Amino acid sequence: MIKKIYRLFRPTAVKGRGNVISVKSRRRNFIIRVNGNDNIVEIGENSRLTNTEIVIYGNNNRLIAEEGSKFDGPCTIAMYGNSCLKIGSNSGIRGVSFVLKDADITVGRNCMFGYGILLRNNDAHKVLDKDGNITNKAADIIIGNHVWLCEKSTVLKGVNVGSNSIVAYGAVVTRSCPENSVMAGNPATVVKNEINWLNK
């Protein structure tokens, strides 16, 4: 109860220099916390933030949600430096967790995400070879236009999901797929080609 009251009266808290926060959406039970420098949050017009938590640590993060994007939580966005999350117009994000550091995640227009989904572009901890070189660097995730991510699916670093595709229930996507395809399984593989889907 105390947490809800706190969010109602102080939903945005920013610490640091050069941060820009612009939220032009309808909001209910949401929170934005920024602790760092030169971070940007831009939520476009006719968007919606419901049960959404945005937490930004470190510097040079950008969160851009275009016009008409919808976050219906519980959604969490955690950004830890040198990353950009862009959500295309009219995409519906429901119960999704985004985790970003040192790479970007791009979601196209008119996408539909189910609940319990994770998109993560980094491994959190560094793995080194015998010479001390990092072997598991962060890598961008790109979700095309009109992509349907079904409930409890996971998309990991370096993946490009082609437009008009479907990621099936519970799939763990570790490799890219072409447009108009269906991915399923763990690790996910293409199980159908030349498909499309309707959001109705």
PDB file of C-alpha atoms in Angstrom:
ATOM      1  CA  MET A   1       0.000   0.000   0.000  1.00  0.00           C
ATOM      2  CA  ILE A   2       2.814   2.414   0.895  1.00  0.00           C
ATOM      3  CA  LYS A   3       4.533   1.659  -2.415  1.00  0.00           C
ATOM      4  CA  LYS A   4       1.345   2.473  -4.359  1.00  0.00           C
ATOM      5  CA  ILE A   5       0.929   5.766  -2.502  1.00  0.00           C
ATOM      6  CA  TYR A   6       4.577   6.654  -3.184  1.00  0.00           C
ATOM      7  CA  ARG A   7       4.177   5.963  -6.901  1.00  0.00           C
ATOM      8  CA  LEU A   8       1.024   8.063  -7.046  1.00  0.00           C
ATOM      9  CA  PHE A   9       2.674  11.176  -5.618  1.00  0.00           C
ATOM     10  CA  ARG A  10       6.240  10.713  -6.898  1.00  0.00           C
ATOM     11  CA  PRO A  11       6.236   8.424  -9.926  1.00  0.00           C
ATOM     12  CA  THR A  12       9.420   9.924 -11.408  1.00  0.00           C
ATOM     13  CA  ALA A  13      12.779  10.368  -9.654  1.00  0.00           C
ATOM     14  CA  VAL A  14      15.899  11.504 -11.509  1.00  0.00           C
ATOM     15  CA  LYS A  15      19.471  11.794 -10.221  1.00  0.00           C
ATOM     16  CA  GLY A  16      22.373  12.953 -12.364  1.00  0.00           C
ATOM     17  CA  ARG A  17      23.141  15.431 -15.125  1.00  0.00           C
ATOM     18  CA  GLY A  18      21.826  15.881 -18.635  1.00  0.00           C
ATOM     19  CA  ASN A  19      18.827  13.568 -18.263  1.00  0.00           C
ATOM     20  CA  VAL A  20      15.688  14.262 -20.317  1.00  0.00           C
ATOM     21  CA  ILE A  21      12.308  12.733 -19.426  1.00  0.00           C
ATOM     22  CA  SER A  22       9.285  13.322 -21.679  1.00  0.00           C
ATOM     23  CA  VAL A  23       6.145  11.272 -21.015  1.00  0.00           C
ATOM     24  CA  LYS A  24       3.084  12.141 -23.116  1.00  0.00           C
ATOM     25  CA  SER A  25       1.103   9.008 -22.345  1.00  0.00           C
ATOM     26  CA  ARG A  26      -1.713   7.940 -20.079  1.00  0.00           C
ATOM     27  CA  ARG A  27      -0.241   6.554 -16.876  1.00  0.00           C
ATOM     28  CA  ARG A  28      -1.455   4.361 -14.044  1.00  0.00           C
ATOM     29  CA  ASN A  29       0.658   2.690 -11.370  1.00  0.00           C
ATOM     30  CA  PHE A  30       3.970   3.382 -13.089  1.00  0.00           C
ATOM     31  CA  ILE A  31       7.406   4.433 -11.894  1.00  0.00           C
ATOM     32  CA  ILE A  32      10.516   5.882 -13.528  1.00  0.00           C
ATOM     33  CA  ARG A  33      13.843   5.895 -11.690  1.00  0.00           C
ATOM     34  CA  VAL A  34      16.966   7.361 -13.305  1.00  0.00           C
ATOM     35  CA  ASN A  35      20.392   7.363 -11.650  1.00  0.00           C
ATOM     36  CA  GLY A  36      23.101   8.477 -14.059  1.00  0.00           C
ATOM     37  CA  ASN A  37      23.965  11.030 -16.708  1.00  0.00           C
ATOM     38  CA  ASP A  38      22.813  11.829 -20.250  1.00  0.00           C
ATOM     39  CA  ASN A  39      19.849   9.449 -20.286  1.00  0.00           C
ATOM     40  CA  ILE A  40      16.729  10.055 -22.380  1.00  0.00           C
ATOM     41  CA  VAL A  41      13.177   8.743 -21.902  1.00  0.00           C
ATOM     42  CA  GLU A  42      10.609   9.714 -24.539  1.00  0.00           C
ATOM     43  CA  ILE A  43       7.113   8.188 -24.402  1.00  0.00           C
ATOM     44  CA  GLY A  44       5.005   9.314 -27.346  1.00  0.00           C
ATOM     45  CA  GLU A  45       1.479  10.640 -27.551  1.00  0.00           C
ATOM     46  CA  ASN A  46      -1.539   8.338 -27.308  1.00  0.00           C
ATOM     47  CA  SER A  47       0.603   5.765 -25.534  1.00  0.00           C
ATOM     48  CA  ARG A  48      -0.217   3.954 -22.305  1.00  0.00           C
ATOM     49  CA  LEU A  49       1.861   3.022 -19.244  1.00  0.00           C
ATOM     50  CA  THR A  50       0.069   0.673 -16.862  1.00  0.00           C
ATOM     51  CA  ASN A  51       1.825  -1.308 -14.121  1.00  0.00           C
ATOM     52  CA  THR A  52       5.167  -0.404 -15.653  1.00  0.00           C
ATOM     53  CA  GLU A  53       8.517   0.137 -13.935  1.00  0.00           C
ATOM     54  CA  ILE A  54      11.396   1.843 -15.750  1.00  0.00           C
ATOM     55  CA  VAL A  55      14.750   1.746 -13.957  1.00  0.00           C
ATOM     56  CA  ILE A  56      17.843   3.297 -15.525  1.00  0.00           C
ATOM     57  CA  TYR A  57      21.323   3.072 -14.009  1.00  0.00           C
ATOM     58  CA  GLY A  58      24.493   4.453 -15.550  1.00  0.00           C
ATOM     59  CA  ASN A  59      24.964   6.709 -18.522  1.00  0.00           C
ATOM     60  CA  ASN A  60      23.921   7.117 -22.152  1.00  0.00           C
ATOM     61  CA  ASN A  61      20.692   5.116 -22.134  1.00  0.00           C
ATOM     62  CA  ARG A  62      17.770   5.942 -24.433  1.00  0.00           C
ATOM     63  CA  LEU A  63      14.191   4.718 -24.166  1.00  0.00           C
ATOM     64  CA  ILE A  64      11.994   5.721 -27.090  1.00  0.00           C
ATOM     65  CA  ALA A  65       8.364   4.538 -27.247  1.00  0.00           C
ATOM     66  CA  GLU A  66       6.616   5.820 -30.351  1.00  0.00           C
ATOM     67  CA  GLU A  67       3.053   7.084 -30.651  1.00  0.00           C
ATOM     68  CA  GLY A  68       0.347   4.628 -29.688  1.00  0.00           C
ATOM     69  CA  SER A  69       2.608   2.111 -27.959  1.00  0.00           C
ATOM     70  CA  LYS A  70       0.977   0.348 -25.015  1.00  0.00           C
ATOM     71  CA  PHE A  71       2.600  -1.088 -21.889  1.00  0.00           C
ATOM     72  CA  ASP A  72       0.162  -3.212 -19.881  1.00  0.00           C
ATOM     73  CA  GLY A  73       2.055  -4.661 -16.944  1.00  0.00           C
ATOM     74  CA  PRO A  74       3.532  -5.926 -15.029  1.00  0.00           C
ATOM     75  CA  CYS A  75       6.273  -4.604 -17.335  1.00  0.00           C
ATOM     76  CA  THR A  76       9.848  -3.885 -16.275  1.00  0.00           C
ATOM     77  CA  ILE A  77      12.526  -2.063 -18.215  1.00  0.00           C
ATOM     78  CA  ALA A  78      16.042  -2.194 -16.746  1.00  0.00           C
ATOM     79  CA  MET A  79      18.814  -0.298 -18.527  1.00  0.00           C
ATOM     80  CA  TYR A  80      22.399  -0.349 -17.244  1.00  0.00           C
ATOM     81  CA  GLY A  81      24.358   1.890 -19.596  1.00  0.00           C
ATOM     82  CA  ASN A  82      25.152   2.570 -23.256  1.00  0.00           C
ATOM     83  CA  SER A  83      21.910   1.075 -24.528  1.00  0.00           C
ATOM     84  CA  CYS A  84      18.807   2.027 -26.455  1.00  0.00           C
ATOM     85  CA  LEU A  85      15.323   0.515 -26.300  1.00  0.00           C
ATOM     86  CA  LYS A  86      13.011   1.596 -29.090  1.00  0.00           C
ATOM     87  CA  ILE A  87       9.375   0.491 -29.281  1.00  0.00           C
ATOM     88  CA  GLY A  88       7.581   1.090 -32.573  1.00  0.00           C
ATOM     89  CA  SER A  89       4.203   2.742 -32.937  1.00  0.00           C
ATOM     90  CA  ASN A  90       1.051   0.832 -31.967  1.00  0.00           C
ATOM     91  CA  SER A  91       2.918  -2.097 -30.425  1.00  0.00           C
ATOM     92  CA  GLY A  92       1.294  -3.798 -27.428  1.00  0.00           C
ATOM     93  CA  ILE A  93       3.701  -4.816 -24.648  1.00  0.00           C
ATOM     94  CA  ARG A  94       2.100  -6.960 -21.928  1.00  0.00           C
ATOM     95  CA  GLY A  95       3.945  -8.427 -18.957  1.00  0.00           C
ATOM     96  CA  VAL A  96       7.369  -8.093 -20.583  1.00  0.00           C
ATOM     97  CA  SER A  97      10.816  -7.659 -19.010  1.00  0.00           C
ATOM     98  CA  PHE A  98      13.537  -5.855 -20.969  1.00  0.00           C
ATOM     99  CA  VAL A  99      17.144  -6.013 -19.726  1.00  0.00           C
ATOM    100  CA  LEU A 100      19.713  -3.912 -21.592  1.00  0.00           C
ATOM    101  CA  LYS A 101      23.402  -3.086 -21.247  1.00  0.00           C
ATOM    102  CA  ASP A 102      25.993  -2.070 -23.849  1.00  0.00           C
ATOM    103  CA  ALA A 103      23.693  -2.932 -26.777  1.00  0.00           C
ATOM    104  CA  ASP A 104      20.247  -2.084 -28.125  1.00  0.00           C
ATOM    105  CA  ILE A 105      16.802  -3.631 -28.441  1.00  0.00           C
ATOM    106  CA  THR A 106      14.539  -2.480 -31.265  1.00  0.00           C
ATOM    107  CA  VAL A 107      10.872  -3.504 -31.518  1.00  0.00           C
ATOM    108  CA  GLY A 108       9.058  -2.652 -34.735  1.00  0.00           C
ATOM    109  CA  ARG A 109       5.556  -1.315 -35.359  1.00  0.00           C
ATOM    110  CA  ASN A 110       2.294  -3.156 -34.634  1.00  0.00           C
ATOM    111  CA  CYS A 111       3.903  -5.925 -32.590  1.00  0.00           C
ATOM    112  CA  MET A 112       2.007  -7.971 -30.005  1.00  0.00           C
ATOM    113  CA  PHE A 113       3.707  -9.417 -26.899  1.00  0.00           C
ATOM    114  CA  GLY A 114       2.067 -11.851 -24.459  1.00  0.00           C
ATOM    115  CA  TYR A 115       2.788 -12.156 -20.743  1.00  0.00           C
ATOM    116  CA  GLY A 116       5.905 -13.503 -19.048  1.00  0.00           C
ATOM    117  CA  ILE A 117       8.275 -12.564 -21.883  1.00  0.00           C
ATOM    118  CA  LEU A 118      11.970 -11.722 -21.463  1.00  0.00           C
ATOM    119  CA  LEU A 119      14.182  -9.834 -23.916  1.00  0.00           C
ATOM    120  CA  ARG A 120      17.812  -9.641 -22.761  1.00  0.00           C
ATOM    121  CA  ASN A 121      20.731  -8.366 -24.821  1.00  0.00           C
ATOM    122  CA  ASN A 122      23.528  -9.243 -22.380  1.00  0.00           C
ATOM    123  CA  ASP A 123      24.658 -12.044 -20.058  1.00  0.00           C
ATOM    124  CA  ALA A 124      25.003  -9.828 -16.944  1.00  0.00           C
ATOM    125  CA  HIS A 125      28.444 -11.271 -16.087  1.00  0.00           C
ATOM    126  CA  LYS A 126      31.566 -11.318 -18.250  1.00  0.00           C
ATOM    127  CA  VAL A 127      33.129 -14.561 -19.418  1.00  0.00           C
ATOM    128  CA  LEU A 128      36.856 -14.276 -20.187  1.00  0.00           C
ATOM    129  CA  ASP A 129      39.249 -16.413 -22.195  1.00  0.00           C
ATOM    130  CA  LYS A 130      42.737 -17.303 -20.953  1.00  0.00           C
ATOM    131  CA  ASP A 131      44.068 -13.951 -22.212  1.00  0.00           C
ATOM    132  CA  GLY A 132      41.427 -11.956 -20.355  1.00  0.00           C
ATOM    133  CA  ASN A 133      39.356 -11.093 -23.425  1.00  0.00           C
ATOM    134  CA  ILE A 134      35.566 -10.957 -23.095  1.00  0.00           C
ATOM    135  CA  THR A 135      33.951 -13.850 -24.949  1.00  0.00           C
ATOM    136  CA  ASN A 136      30.295 -13.013 -24.351  1.00  0.00           C
ATOM    137  CA  LYS A 137      29.822  -9.404 -25.418  1.00  0.00           C
ATOM    138  CA  ALA A 138      26.356  -7.876 -25.483  1.00  0.00           C
ATOM    139  CA  ALA A 139      24.623  -7.786 -28.871  1.00  0.00           C
ATOM    140  CA  ASP A 140      21.587  -6.053 -30.364  1.00  0.00           C
ATOM    141  CA  ILE A 141      18.127  -7.614 -30.558  1.00  0.00           C
ATOM    142  CA  ILE A 142      15.939  -6.582 -33.490  1.00  0.00           C
ATOM    143  CA  ILE A 143      12.236  -7.453 -33.626  1.00  0.00           C
ATOM    144  CA  GLY A 144      10.678  -6.611 -36.996  1.00  0.00           C
ATOM    145  CA  ASN A 145       7.271  -5.090 -37.691  1.00  0.00           C
ATOM    146  CA  HIS A 146       4.082  -7.016 -36.893  1.00  0.00           C
ATOM    147  CA  VAL A 147       5.760  -9.743 -34.816  1.00  0.00           C
ATOM    148  CA  TRP A 148       3.808 -11.832 -32.289  1.00  0.00           C
ATOM    149  CA  LEU A 149       5.784 -13.013 -29.263  1.00  0.00           C
ATOM    150  CA  CYS A 150       3.656 -15.560 -27.432  1.00  0.00           C
ATOM    151  CA  GLU A 151       3.460 -15.999 -23.682  1.00  0.00           C
ATOM    152  CA  LYS A 152       6.608 -17.042 -21.728  1.00  0.00           C
ATOM    153  CA  SER A 153       8.927 -16.750 -24.712  1.00  0.00           C
ATOM    154  CA  THR A 154      12.505 -15.502 -24.355  1.00  0.00           C
ATOM    155  CA  VAL A 155      14.616 -13.624 -26.907  1.00  0.00           C
ATOM    156  CA  LEU A 156      18.354 -13.431 -26.226  1.00  0.00           C
ATOM    157  CA  LYS A 157      21.205 -11.292 -27.510  1.00  0.00           C
ATOM    158  CA  GLY A 158      22.134 -11.069 -31.168  1.00  0.00           C
ATOM    159  CA  VAL A 159      18.745 -12.206 -32.478  1.00  0.00           C
ATOM    160  CA  ASN A 160      16.844 -10.695 -35.410  1.00  0.00           C
ATOM    161  CA  VAL A 161      13.200 -11.809 -35.652  1.00  0.00           C
ATOM    162  CA  GLY A 162      11.876 -11.017 -39.138  1.00  0.00           C
ATOM    163  CA  SER A 163       8.679  -9.062 -39.734  1.00  0.00           C
ATOM    164  CA  ASN A 164       5.280 -10.842 -39.704  1.00  0.00           C
ATOM    165  CA  SER A 165       6.750 -13.729 -37.694  1.00  0.00           C
ATOM    166  CA  ILE A 166       5.539 -15.604 -34.602  1.00  0.00           C
ATOM    167  CA  VAL A 167       7.595 -16.797 -31.632  1.00  0.00           C
ATOM    168  CA  ALA A 168       5.661 -19.670 -30.062  1.00  0.00           C
ATOM    169  CA  TYR A 169       4.691 -20.205 -26.421  1.00  0.00           C
ATOM    170  CA  GLY A 170       7.724 -20.842 -24.217  1.00  0.00           C
ATOM    171  CA  ALA A 171      10.251 -20.621 -27.063  1.00  0.00           C
ATOM    172  CA  VAL A 172      13.846 -19.631 -26.240  1.00  0.00           C
ATOM    173  CA  VAL A 173      15.188 -17.753 -29.245  1.00  0.00           C
ATOM    174  CA  THR A 174      18.979 -17.778 -29.580  1.00  0.00           C
ATOM    175  CA  ARG A 175      19.275 -17.396 -33.373  1.00  0.00           C
ATOM    176  CA  SER A 176      17.672 -15.203 -36.004  1.00  0.00           C
ATOM    177  CA  CYS A 177      14.741 -16.120 -38.216  1.00  0.00           C
ATOM    178  CA  PRO A 178      13.494 -14.802 -41.571  1.00  0.00           C
ATOM    179  CA  GLU A 179      10.297 -12.863 -42.195  1.00  0.00           C
ATOM    180  CA  ASN A 180       6.934 -14.693 -42.193  1.00  0.00           C
ATOM    181  CA  SER A 181       8.128 -17.626 -40.102  1.00  0.00           C
ATOM    182  CA  VAL A 182       7.212 -19.429 -36.873  1.00  0.00           C
ATOM    183  CA  MET A 183       9.854 -20.286 -34.275  1.00  0.00           C
ATOM    184  CA  ALA A 184       9.251 -22.855 -31.533  1.00  0.00           C
ATOM    185  CA  GLY A 185      11.195 -24.931 -29.025  1.00  0.00           C
ATOM    186  CA  ASN A 186      14.240 -24.571 -26.764  1.00  0.00           C
ATOM    187  CA  PRO A 187      16.451 -23.586 -28.426  1.00  0.00           C
ATOM    188  CA  ALA A 188      13.915 -22.298 -30.935  1.00  0.00           C
ATOM    189  CA  THR A 189      14.051 -23.326 -34.578  1.00  0.00           C
ATOM    190  CA  VAL A 190      11.939 -22.353 -37.575  1.00  0.00           C
ATOM    191  CA  VAL A 191       9.000 -24.768 -37.809  1.00  0.00           C
ATOM    192  CA  LYS A 192       6.915 -22.963 -40.465  1.00  0.00           C
ATOM    193  CA  ASN A 193       7.647 -20.572 -43.299  1.00  0.00           C
ATOM    194  CA  GLU A 194       5.646 -18.156 -45.433  1.00  0.00           C
ATOM    195  CA  ILE A 195       2.964 -17.438 -42.827  1.00  0.00           C
ATOM    196  CA  ASN A 196       1.269 -14.266 -41.605  1.00  0.00           C
ATOM    197  CA  TRP A 197      -1.082 -13.549 -38.715  1.00  0.00           C
ATOM    198  CA  LEU A 198      -3.974 -11.253 -37.794  1.00  0.00           C
ATOM    199  CA  ASN A 199      -4.266  -9.238 -34.602  1.00  0.00           C
ATOM    200  CA  LYS A 200      -7.950  -9.885 -33.947  1.00  0.00           C
TER     201      LYS A 200
END
